[in-house]
PDB file of C-alpha atoms in Angstrom:
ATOM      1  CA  UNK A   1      24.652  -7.056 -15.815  1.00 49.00           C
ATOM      2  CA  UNK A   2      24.087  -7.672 -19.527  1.00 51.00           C
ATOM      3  CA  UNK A   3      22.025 -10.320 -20.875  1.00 51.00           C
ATOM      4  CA  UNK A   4      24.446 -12.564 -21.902  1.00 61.00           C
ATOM      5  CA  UNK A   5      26.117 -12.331 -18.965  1.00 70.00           C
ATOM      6  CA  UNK A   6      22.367 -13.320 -16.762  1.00 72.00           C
ATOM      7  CA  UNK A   7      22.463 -16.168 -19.180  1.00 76.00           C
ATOM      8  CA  UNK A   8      25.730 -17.420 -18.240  1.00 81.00           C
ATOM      9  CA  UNK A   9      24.570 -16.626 -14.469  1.00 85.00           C
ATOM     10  CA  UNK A  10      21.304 -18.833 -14.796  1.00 87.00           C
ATOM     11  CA  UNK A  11      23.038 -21.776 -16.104  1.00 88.00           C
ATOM     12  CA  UNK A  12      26.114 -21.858 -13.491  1.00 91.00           C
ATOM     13  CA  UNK A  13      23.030 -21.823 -10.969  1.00 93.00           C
ATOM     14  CA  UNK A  14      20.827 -24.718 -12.861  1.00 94.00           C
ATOM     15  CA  UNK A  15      24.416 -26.610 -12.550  1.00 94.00           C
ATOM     16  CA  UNK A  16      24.658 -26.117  -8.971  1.00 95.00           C
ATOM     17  CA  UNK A  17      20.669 -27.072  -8.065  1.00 96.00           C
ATOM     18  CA  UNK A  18      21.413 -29.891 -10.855  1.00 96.00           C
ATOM     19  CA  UNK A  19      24.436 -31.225  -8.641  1.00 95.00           C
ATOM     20  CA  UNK A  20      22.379 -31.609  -5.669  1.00 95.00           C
ATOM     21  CA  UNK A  21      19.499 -33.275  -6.745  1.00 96.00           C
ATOM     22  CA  UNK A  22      21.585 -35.799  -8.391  1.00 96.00           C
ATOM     23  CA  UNK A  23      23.300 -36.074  -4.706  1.00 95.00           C
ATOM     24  CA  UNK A  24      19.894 -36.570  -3.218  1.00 94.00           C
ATOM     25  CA  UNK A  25      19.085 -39.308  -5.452  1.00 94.00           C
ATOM     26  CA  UNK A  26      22.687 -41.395  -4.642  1.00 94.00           C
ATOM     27  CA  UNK A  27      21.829 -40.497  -0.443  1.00 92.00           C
ATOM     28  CA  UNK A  28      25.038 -39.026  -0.618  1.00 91.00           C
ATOM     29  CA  UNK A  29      23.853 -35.235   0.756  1.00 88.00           C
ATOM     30  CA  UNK A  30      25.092 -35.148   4.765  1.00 87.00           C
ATOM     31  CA  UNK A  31      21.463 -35.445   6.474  1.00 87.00           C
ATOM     32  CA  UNK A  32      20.714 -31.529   7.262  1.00 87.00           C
ATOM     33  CA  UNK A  33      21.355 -30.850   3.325  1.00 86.00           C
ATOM     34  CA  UNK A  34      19.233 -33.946   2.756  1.00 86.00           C
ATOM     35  CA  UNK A  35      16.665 -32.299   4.963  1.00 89.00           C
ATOM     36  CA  UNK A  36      16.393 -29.323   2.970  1.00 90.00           C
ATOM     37  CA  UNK A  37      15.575 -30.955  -0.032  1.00 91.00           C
ATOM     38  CA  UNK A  38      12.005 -32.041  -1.535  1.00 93.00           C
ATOM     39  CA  UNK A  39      12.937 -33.194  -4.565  1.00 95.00           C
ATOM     40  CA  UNK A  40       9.169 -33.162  -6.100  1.00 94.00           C
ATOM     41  CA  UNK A  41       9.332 -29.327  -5.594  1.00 95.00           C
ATOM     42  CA  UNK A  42      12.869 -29.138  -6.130  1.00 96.00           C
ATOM     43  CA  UNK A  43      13.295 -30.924  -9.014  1.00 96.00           C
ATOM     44  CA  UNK A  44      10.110 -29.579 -11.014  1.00 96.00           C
ATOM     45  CA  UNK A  45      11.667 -26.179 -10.292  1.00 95.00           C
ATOM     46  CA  UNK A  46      15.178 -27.521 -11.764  1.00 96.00           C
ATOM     47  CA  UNK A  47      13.407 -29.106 -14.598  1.00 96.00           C
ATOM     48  CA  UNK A  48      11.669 -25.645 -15.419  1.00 94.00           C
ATOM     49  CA  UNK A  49      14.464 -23.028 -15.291  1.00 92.00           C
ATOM     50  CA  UNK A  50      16.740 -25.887 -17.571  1.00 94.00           C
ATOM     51  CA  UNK A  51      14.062 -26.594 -19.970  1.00 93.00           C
ATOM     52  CA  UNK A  52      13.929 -23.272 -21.187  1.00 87.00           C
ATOM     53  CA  UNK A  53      18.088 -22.854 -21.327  1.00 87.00           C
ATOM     54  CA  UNK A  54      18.429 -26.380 -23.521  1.00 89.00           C
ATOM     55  CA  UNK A  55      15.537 -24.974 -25.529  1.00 85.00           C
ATOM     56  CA  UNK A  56      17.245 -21.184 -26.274  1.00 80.00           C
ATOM     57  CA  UNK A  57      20.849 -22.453 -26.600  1.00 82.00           C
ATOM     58  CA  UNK A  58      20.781 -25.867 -28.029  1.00 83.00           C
ATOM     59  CA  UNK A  59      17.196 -26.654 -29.626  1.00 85.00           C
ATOM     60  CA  UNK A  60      19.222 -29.577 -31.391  1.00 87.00           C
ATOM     61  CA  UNK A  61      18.807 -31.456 -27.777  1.00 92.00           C
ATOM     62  CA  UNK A  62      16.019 -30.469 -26.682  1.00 93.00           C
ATOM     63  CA  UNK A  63      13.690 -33.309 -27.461  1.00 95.00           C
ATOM     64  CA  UNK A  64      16.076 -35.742 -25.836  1.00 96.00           C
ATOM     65  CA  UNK A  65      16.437 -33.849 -22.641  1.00 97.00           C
ATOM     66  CA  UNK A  66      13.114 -33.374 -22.179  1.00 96.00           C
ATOM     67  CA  UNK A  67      12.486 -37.636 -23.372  1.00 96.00           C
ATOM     68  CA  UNK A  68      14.280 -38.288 -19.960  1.00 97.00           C
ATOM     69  CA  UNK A  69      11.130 -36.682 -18.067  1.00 97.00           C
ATOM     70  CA  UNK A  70       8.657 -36.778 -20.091  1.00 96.00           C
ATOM     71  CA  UNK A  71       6.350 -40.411 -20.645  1.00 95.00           C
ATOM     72  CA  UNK A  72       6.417 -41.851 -23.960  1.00 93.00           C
ATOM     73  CA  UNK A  73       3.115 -41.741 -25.252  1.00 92.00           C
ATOM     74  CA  UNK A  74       3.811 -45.024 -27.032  1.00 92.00           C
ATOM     75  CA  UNK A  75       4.873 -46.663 -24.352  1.00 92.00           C
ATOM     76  CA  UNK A  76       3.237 -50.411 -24.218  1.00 90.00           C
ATOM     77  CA  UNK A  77       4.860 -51.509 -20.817  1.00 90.00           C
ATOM     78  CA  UNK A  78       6.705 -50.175 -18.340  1.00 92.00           C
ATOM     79  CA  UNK A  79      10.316 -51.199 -16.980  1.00 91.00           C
ATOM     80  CA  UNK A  80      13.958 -50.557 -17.748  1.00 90.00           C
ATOM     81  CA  UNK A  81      14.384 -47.594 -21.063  1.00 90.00           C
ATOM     82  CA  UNK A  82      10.616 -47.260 -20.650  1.00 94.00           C
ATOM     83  CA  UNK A  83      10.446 -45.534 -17.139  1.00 96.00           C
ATOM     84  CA  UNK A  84      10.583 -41.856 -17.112  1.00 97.00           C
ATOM     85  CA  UNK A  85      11.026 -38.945 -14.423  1.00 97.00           C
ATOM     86  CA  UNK A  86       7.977 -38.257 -14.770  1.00 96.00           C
ATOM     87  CA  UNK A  87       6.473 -41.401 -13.446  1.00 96.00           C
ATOM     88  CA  UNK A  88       8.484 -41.013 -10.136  1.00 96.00           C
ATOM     89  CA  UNK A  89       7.036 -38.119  -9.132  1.00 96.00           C
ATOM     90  CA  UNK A  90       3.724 -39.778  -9.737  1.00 95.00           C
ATOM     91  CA  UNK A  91       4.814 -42.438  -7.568  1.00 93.00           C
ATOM     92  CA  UNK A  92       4.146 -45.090 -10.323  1.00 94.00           C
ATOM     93  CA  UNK A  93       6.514 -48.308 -10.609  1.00 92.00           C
ATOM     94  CA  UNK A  94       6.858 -51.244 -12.927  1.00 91.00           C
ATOM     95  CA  UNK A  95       5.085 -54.332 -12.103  1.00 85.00           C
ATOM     96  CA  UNK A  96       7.555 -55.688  -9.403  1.00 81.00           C
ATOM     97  CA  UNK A  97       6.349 -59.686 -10.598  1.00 81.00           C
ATOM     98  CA  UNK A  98       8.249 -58.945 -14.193  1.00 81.00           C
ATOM     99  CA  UNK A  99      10.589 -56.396 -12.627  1.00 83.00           C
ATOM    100  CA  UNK A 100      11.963 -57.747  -8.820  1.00 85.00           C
ATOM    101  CA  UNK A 101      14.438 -55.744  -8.561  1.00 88.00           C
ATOM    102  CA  UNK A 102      13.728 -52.493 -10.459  1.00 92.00           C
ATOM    103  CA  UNK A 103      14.711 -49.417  -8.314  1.00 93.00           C
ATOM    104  CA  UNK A 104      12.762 -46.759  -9.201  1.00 95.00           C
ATOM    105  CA  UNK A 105      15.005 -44.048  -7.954  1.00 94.00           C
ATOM    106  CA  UNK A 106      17.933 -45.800  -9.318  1.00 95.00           C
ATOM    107  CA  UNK A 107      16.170 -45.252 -12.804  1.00 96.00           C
ATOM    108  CA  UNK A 108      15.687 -41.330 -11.559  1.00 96.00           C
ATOM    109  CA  UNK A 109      18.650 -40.314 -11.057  1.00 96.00           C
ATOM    110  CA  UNK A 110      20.080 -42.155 -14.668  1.00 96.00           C
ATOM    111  CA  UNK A 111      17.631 -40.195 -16.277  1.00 97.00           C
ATOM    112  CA  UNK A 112      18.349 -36.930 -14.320  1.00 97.00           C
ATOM    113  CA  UNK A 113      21.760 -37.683 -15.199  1.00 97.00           C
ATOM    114  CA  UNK A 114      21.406 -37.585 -18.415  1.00 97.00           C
ATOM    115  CA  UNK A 115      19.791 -34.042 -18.560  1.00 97.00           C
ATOM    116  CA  UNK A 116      22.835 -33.023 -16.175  1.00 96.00           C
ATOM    117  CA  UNK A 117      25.195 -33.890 -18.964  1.00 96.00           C
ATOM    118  CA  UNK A 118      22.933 -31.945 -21.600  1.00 95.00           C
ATOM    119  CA  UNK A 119      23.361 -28.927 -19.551  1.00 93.00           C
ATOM    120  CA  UNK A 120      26.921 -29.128 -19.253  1.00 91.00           C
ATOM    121  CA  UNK A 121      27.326 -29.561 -22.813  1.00 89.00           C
ATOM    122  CA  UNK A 122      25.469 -26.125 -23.277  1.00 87.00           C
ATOM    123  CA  UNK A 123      27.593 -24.653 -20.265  1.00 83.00           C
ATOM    124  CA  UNK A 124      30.590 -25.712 -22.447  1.00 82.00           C
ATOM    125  CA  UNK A 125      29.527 -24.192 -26.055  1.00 77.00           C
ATOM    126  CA  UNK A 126      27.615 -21.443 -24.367  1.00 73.00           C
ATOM    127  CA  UNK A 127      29.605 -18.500 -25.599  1.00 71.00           C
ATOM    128  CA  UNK A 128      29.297 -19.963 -29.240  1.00 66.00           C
ATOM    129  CA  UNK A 129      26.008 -19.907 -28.979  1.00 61.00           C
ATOM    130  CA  UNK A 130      25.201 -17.025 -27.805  1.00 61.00           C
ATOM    131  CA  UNK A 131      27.025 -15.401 -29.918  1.00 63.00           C
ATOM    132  CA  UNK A 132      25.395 -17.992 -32.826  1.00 61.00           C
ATOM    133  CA  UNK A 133      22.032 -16.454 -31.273  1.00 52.00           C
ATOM    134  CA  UNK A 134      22.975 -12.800 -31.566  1.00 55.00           C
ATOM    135  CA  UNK A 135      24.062 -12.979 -35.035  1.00 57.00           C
ATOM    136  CA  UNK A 136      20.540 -14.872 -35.961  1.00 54.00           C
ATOM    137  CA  UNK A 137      19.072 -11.931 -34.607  1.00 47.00           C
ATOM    138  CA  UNK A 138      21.031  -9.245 -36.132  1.00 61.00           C
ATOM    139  CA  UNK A 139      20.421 -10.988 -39.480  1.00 57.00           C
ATOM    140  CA  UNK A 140      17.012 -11.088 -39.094  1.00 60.00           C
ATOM    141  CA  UNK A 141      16.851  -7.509 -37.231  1.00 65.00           C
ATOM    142  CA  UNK A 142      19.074  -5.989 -40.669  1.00 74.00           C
ATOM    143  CA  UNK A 143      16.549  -7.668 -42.936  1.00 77.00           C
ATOM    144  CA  UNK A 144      13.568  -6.304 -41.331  1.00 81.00           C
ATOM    145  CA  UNK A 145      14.789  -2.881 -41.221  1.00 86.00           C
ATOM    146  CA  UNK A 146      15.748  -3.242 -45.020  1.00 89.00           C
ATOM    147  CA  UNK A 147      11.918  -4.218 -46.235  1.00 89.00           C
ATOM    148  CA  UNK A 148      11.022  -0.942 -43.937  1.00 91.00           C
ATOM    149  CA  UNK A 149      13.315   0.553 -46.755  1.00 92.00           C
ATOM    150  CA  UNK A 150      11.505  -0.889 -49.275  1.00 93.00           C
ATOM    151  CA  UNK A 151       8.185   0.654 -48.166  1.00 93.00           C
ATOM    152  CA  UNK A 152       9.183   3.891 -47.415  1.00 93.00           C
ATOM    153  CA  UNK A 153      10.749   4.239 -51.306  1.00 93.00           C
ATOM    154  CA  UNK A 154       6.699   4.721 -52.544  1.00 91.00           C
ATOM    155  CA  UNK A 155       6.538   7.391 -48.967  1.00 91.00           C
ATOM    156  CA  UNK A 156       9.788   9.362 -48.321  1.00 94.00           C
ATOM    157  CA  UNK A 157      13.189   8.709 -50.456  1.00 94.00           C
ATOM    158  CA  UNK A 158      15.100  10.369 -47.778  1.00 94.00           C
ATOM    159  CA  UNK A 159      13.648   8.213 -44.894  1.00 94.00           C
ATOM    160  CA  UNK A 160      13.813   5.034 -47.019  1.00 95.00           C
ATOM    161  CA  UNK A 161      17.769   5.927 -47.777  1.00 94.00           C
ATOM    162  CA  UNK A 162      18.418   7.040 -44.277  1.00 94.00           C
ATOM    163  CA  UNK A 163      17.218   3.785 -42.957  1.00 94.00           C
ATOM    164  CA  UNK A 164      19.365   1.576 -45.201  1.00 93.00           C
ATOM    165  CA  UNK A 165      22.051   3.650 -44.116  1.00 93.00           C
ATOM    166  CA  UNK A 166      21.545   3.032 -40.518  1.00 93.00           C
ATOM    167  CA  UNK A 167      21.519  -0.806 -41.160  1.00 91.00           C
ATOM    168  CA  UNK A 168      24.863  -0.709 -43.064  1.00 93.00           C
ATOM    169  CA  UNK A 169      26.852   1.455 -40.600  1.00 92.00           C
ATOM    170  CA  UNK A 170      25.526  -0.637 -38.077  1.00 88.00           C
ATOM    171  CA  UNK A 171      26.157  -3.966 -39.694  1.00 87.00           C
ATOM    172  CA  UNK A 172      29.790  -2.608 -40.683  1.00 90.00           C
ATOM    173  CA  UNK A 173      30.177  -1.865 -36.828  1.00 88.00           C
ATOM    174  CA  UNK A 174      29.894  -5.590 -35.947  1.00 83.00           C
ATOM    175  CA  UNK A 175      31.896  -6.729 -38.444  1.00 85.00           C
ATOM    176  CA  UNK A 176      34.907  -4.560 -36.598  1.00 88.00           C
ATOM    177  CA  UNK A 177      33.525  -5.908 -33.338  1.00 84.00           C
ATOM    178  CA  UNK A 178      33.783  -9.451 -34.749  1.00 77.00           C
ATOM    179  CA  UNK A 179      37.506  -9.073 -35.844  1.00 82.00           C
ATOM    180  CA  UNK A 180      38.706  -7.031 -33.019  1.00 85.00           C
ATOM    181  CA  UNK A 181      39.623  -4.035 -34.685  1.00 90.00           C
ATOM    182  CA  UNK A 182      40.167  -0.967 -32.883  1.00 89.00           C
ATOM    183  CA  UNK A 183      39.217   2.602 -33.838  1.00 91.00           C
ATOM    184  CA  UNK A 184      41.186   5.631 -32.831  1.00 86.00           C
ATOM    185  CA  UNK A 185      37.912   8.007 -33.257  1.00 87.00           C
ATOM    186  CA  UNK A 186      35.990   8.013 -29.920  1.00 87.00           C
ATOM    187  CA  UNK A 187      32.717   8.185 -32.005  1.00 90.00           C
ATOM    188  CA  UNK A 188      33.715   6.209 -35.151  1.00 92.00           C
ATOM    189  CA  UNK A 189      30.686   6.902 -38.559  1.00 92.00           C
ATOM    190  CA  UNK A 190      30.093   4.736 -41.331  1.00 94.00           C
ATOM    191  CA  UNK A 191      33.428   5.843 -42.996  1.00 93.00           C
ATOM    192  CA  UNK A 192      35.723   4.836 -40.080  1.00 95.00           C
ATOM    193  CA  UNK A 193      34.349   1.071 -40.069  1.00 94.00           C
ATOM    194  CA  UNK A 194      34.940   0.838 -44.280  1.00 95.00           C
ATOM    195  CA  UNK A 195      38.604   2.163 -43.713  1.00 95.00           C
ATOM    196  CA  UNK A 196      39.310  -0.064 -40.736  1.00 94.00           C
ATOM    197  CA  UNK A 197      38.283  -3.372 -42.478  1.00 94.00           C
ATOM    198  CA  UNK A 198      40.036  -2.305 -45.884  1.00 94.00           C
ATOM    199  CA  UNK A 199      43.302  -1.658 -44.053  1.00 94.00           C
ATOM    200  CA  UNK A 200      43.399  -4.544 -41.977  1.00 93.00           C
ATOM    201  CA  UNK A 201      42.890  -6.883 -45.296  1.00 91.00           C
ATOM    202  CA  UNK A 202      39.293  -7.766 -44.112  1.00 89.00           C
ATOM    203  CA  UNK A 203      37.987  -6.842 -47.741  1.00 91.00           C
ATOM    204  CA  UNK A 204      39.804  -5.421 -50.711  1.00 92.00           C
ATOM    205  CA  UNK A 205      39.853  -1.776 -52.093  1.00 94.00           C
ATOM    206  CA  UNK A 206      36.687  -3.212 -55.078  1.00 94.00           C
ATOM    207  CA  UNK A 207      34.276  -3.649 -51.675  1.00 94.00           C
ATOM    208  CA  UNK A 208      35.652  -0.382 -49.937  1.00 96.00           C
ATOM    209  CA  UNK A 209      34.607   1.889 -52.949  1.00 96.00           C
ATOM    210  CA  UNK A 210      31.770   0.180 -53.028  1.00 96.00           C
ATOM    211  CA  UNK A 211      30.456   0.957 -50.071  1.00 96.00           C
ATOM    212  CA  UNK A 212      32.029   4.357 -49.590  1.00 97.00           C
ATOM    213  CA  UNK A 213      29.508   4.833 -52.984  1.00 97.00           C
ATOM    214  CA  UNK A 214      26.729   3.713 -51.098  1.00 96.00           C
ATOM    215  CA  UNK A 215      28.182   6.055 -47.594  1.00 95.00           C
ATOM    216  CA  UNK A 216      27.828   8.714 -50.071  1.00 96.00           C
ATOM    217  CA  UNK A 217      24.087   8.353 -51.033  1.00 96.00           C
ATOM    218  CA  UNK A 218      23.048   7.915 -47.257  1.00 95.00           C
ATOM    219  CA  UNK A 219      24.915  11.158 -47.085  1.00 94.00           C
ATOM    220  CA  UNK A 220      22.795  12.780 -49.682  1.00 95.00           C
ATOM    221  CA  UNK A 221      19.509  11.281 -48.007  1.00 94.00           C
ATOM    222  CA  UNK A 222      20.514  12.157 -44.303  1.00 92.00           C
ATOM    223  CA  UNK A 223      21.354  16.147 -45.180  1.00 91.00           C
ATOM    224  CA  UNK A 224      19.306  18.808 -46.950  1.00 85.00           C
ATOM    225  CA  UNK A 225      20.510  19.826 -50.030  1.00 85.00           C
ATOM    226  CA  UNK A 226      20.566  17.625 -53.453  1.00 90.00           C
ATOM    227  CA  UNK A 227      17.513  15.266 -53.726  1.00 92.00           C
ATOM    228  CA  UNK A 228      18.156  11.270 -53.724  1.00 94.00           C
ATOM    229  CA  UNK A 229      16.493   9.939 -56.803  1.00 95.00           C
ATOM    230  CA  UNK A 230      14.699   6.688 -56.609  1.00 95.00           C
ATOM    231  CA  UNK A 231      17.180   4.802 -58.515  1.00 96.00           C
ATOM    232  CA  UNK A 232      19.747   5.775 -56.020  1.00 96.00           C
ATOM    233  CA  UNK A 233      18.040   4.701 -53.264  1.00 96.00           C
ATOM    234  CA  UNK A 234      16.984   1.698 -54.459  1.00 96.00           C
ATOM    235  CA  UNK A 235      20.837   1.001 -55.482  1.00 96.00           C
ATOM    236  CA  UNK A 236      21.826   1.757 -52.093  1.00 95.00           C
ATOM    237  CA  UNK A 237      18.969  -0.773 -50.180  1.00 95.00           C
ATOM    238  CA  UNK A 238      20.518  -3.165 -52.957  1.00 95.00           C
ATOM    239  CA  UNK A 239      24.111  -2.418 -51.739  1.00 95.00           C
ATOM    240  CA  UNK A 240      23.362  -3.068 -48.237  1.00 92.00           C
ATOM    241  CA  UNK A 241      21.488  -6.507 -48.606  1.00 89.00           C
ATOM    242  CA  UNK A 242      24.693  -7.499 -50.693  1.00 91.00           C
ATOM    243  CA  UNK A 243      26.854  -6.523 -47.734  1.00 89.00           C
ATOM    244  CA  UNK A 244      25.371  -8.345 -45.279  1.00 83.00           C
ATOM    245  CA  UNK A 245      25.705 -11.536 -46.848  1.00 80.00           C
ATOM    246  CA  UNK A 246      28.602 -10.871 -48.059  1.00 81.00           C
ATOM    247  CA  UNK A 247      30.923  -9.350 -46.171  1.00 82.00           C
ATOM    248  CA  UNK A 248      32.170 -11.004 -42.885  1.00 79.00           C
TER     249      UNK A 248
END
């Protein structure tokens, strides 16, 4: 199982323990479910597992869910919009002379409800942002690798060319990946990706001969033979930044 697809797992189960907490609050589990539940434990345990999923996949709502649990240190009283999750697992309640009729887990389970509805929201846009996630990551993987370049230019120019090289063959991989395109060669090299995405109109013939330049001075770094010169090298670490944010 890959990661994304444990991530997909983990939130189909947080929907499921989600589902019958929110049953346990309404009484409407049949009484040997209802038996099974302890919805202190429970729920903490809930609360836990789909903290961390809002947090990864949608930071942007991540405050609010956690403002349904969590007590507002500026609170002044207590009551309806000011009573949290939190406080009914403390067993607190609002002063019943200015609040009669306040139902404490009524309150609970709006709350709950409203994290419920958070994490179906990321169930729903998921994929996007996984895949949001994993191109953050490759971004920020691709520039690392490039200041490694860099350094290695004052050490090695073969190892500082061979690295850039690696990062655009591998960057030029994704790309295919991203637009579906499929490759006849069982193990396809830096060449095969440029030709794919120049004949399928991804980027025109000025892009592909720039880059089949810069395929030709990782060649010169990666075998014995001619030496890379510095400017080279440092043209080539130049051609790859410009091709990951460039070319999509």
């Amino acid at each position: 199982m890959t990661s994304k697809e444990k991530i997909k797992k983990e939130i189909a189960e947080c929907t499921r323990e989600a589902a019958v907490l929110l049953l346990y609050l309404q009484n409407k589990l049949k009484a040997d479910k209802a038996k099974e539940v302890e919805f202190h434990r429970d729920y903490q345990k809930w609360y836990s597992k789909a903290l961390k999923i809002v947090e990864f996949l949608a930071p942007d709502r991540f405050q609010e869910f956690k403002s349904y649990y969590e007590v507002d240190p500026k609170r002044k009283t207590m009551g309806y919009g000011s009573y949290y999750i939190q406080d009914y697992l403390k067993g607190v309640a609002p002063n019943s002379f200015h609040n009669p009729n306040f139902d404490t887990k009524e309150q609970t389970l709006q709350n709950m409800y409203n994290q419920y509805t958070i994490l179906l929201a990321v169930d729903e846009r998921k994929d996007m942002a996984l895949n949001d996630l994993k191109s953050s990551l490759m971004i920020e993987l691709q520039d690392n690798e490039l200041d490694t370049a860099k350094s290695l230019l004052k050490v090695n120019l073969r190892a500082s060319g061979v690295v850039a090289g690696v990062v655009l063959e591998g960057y030029l991989e994704n790309v295919v990946a991203h637009h579906k395109l499929k490759i006849a060669k069982r193990n396809p090299t830096l060449s095969h990706y440029n030709e794919a995405l120049k004949s399928n109109g991804i980027y025109d013939t000025t892009v592909w001969r720039k880059i089949s330049y810069l395929a030709d001075i990782r060649n010169i770094c990666a075998h014995k033979g001619k030496e890379p010169t510095k400017d080279q090298v440092e043209e080539l670490i130049d051609g790859v930044h410009w091709t990951t944010k460039n070319v999509f």
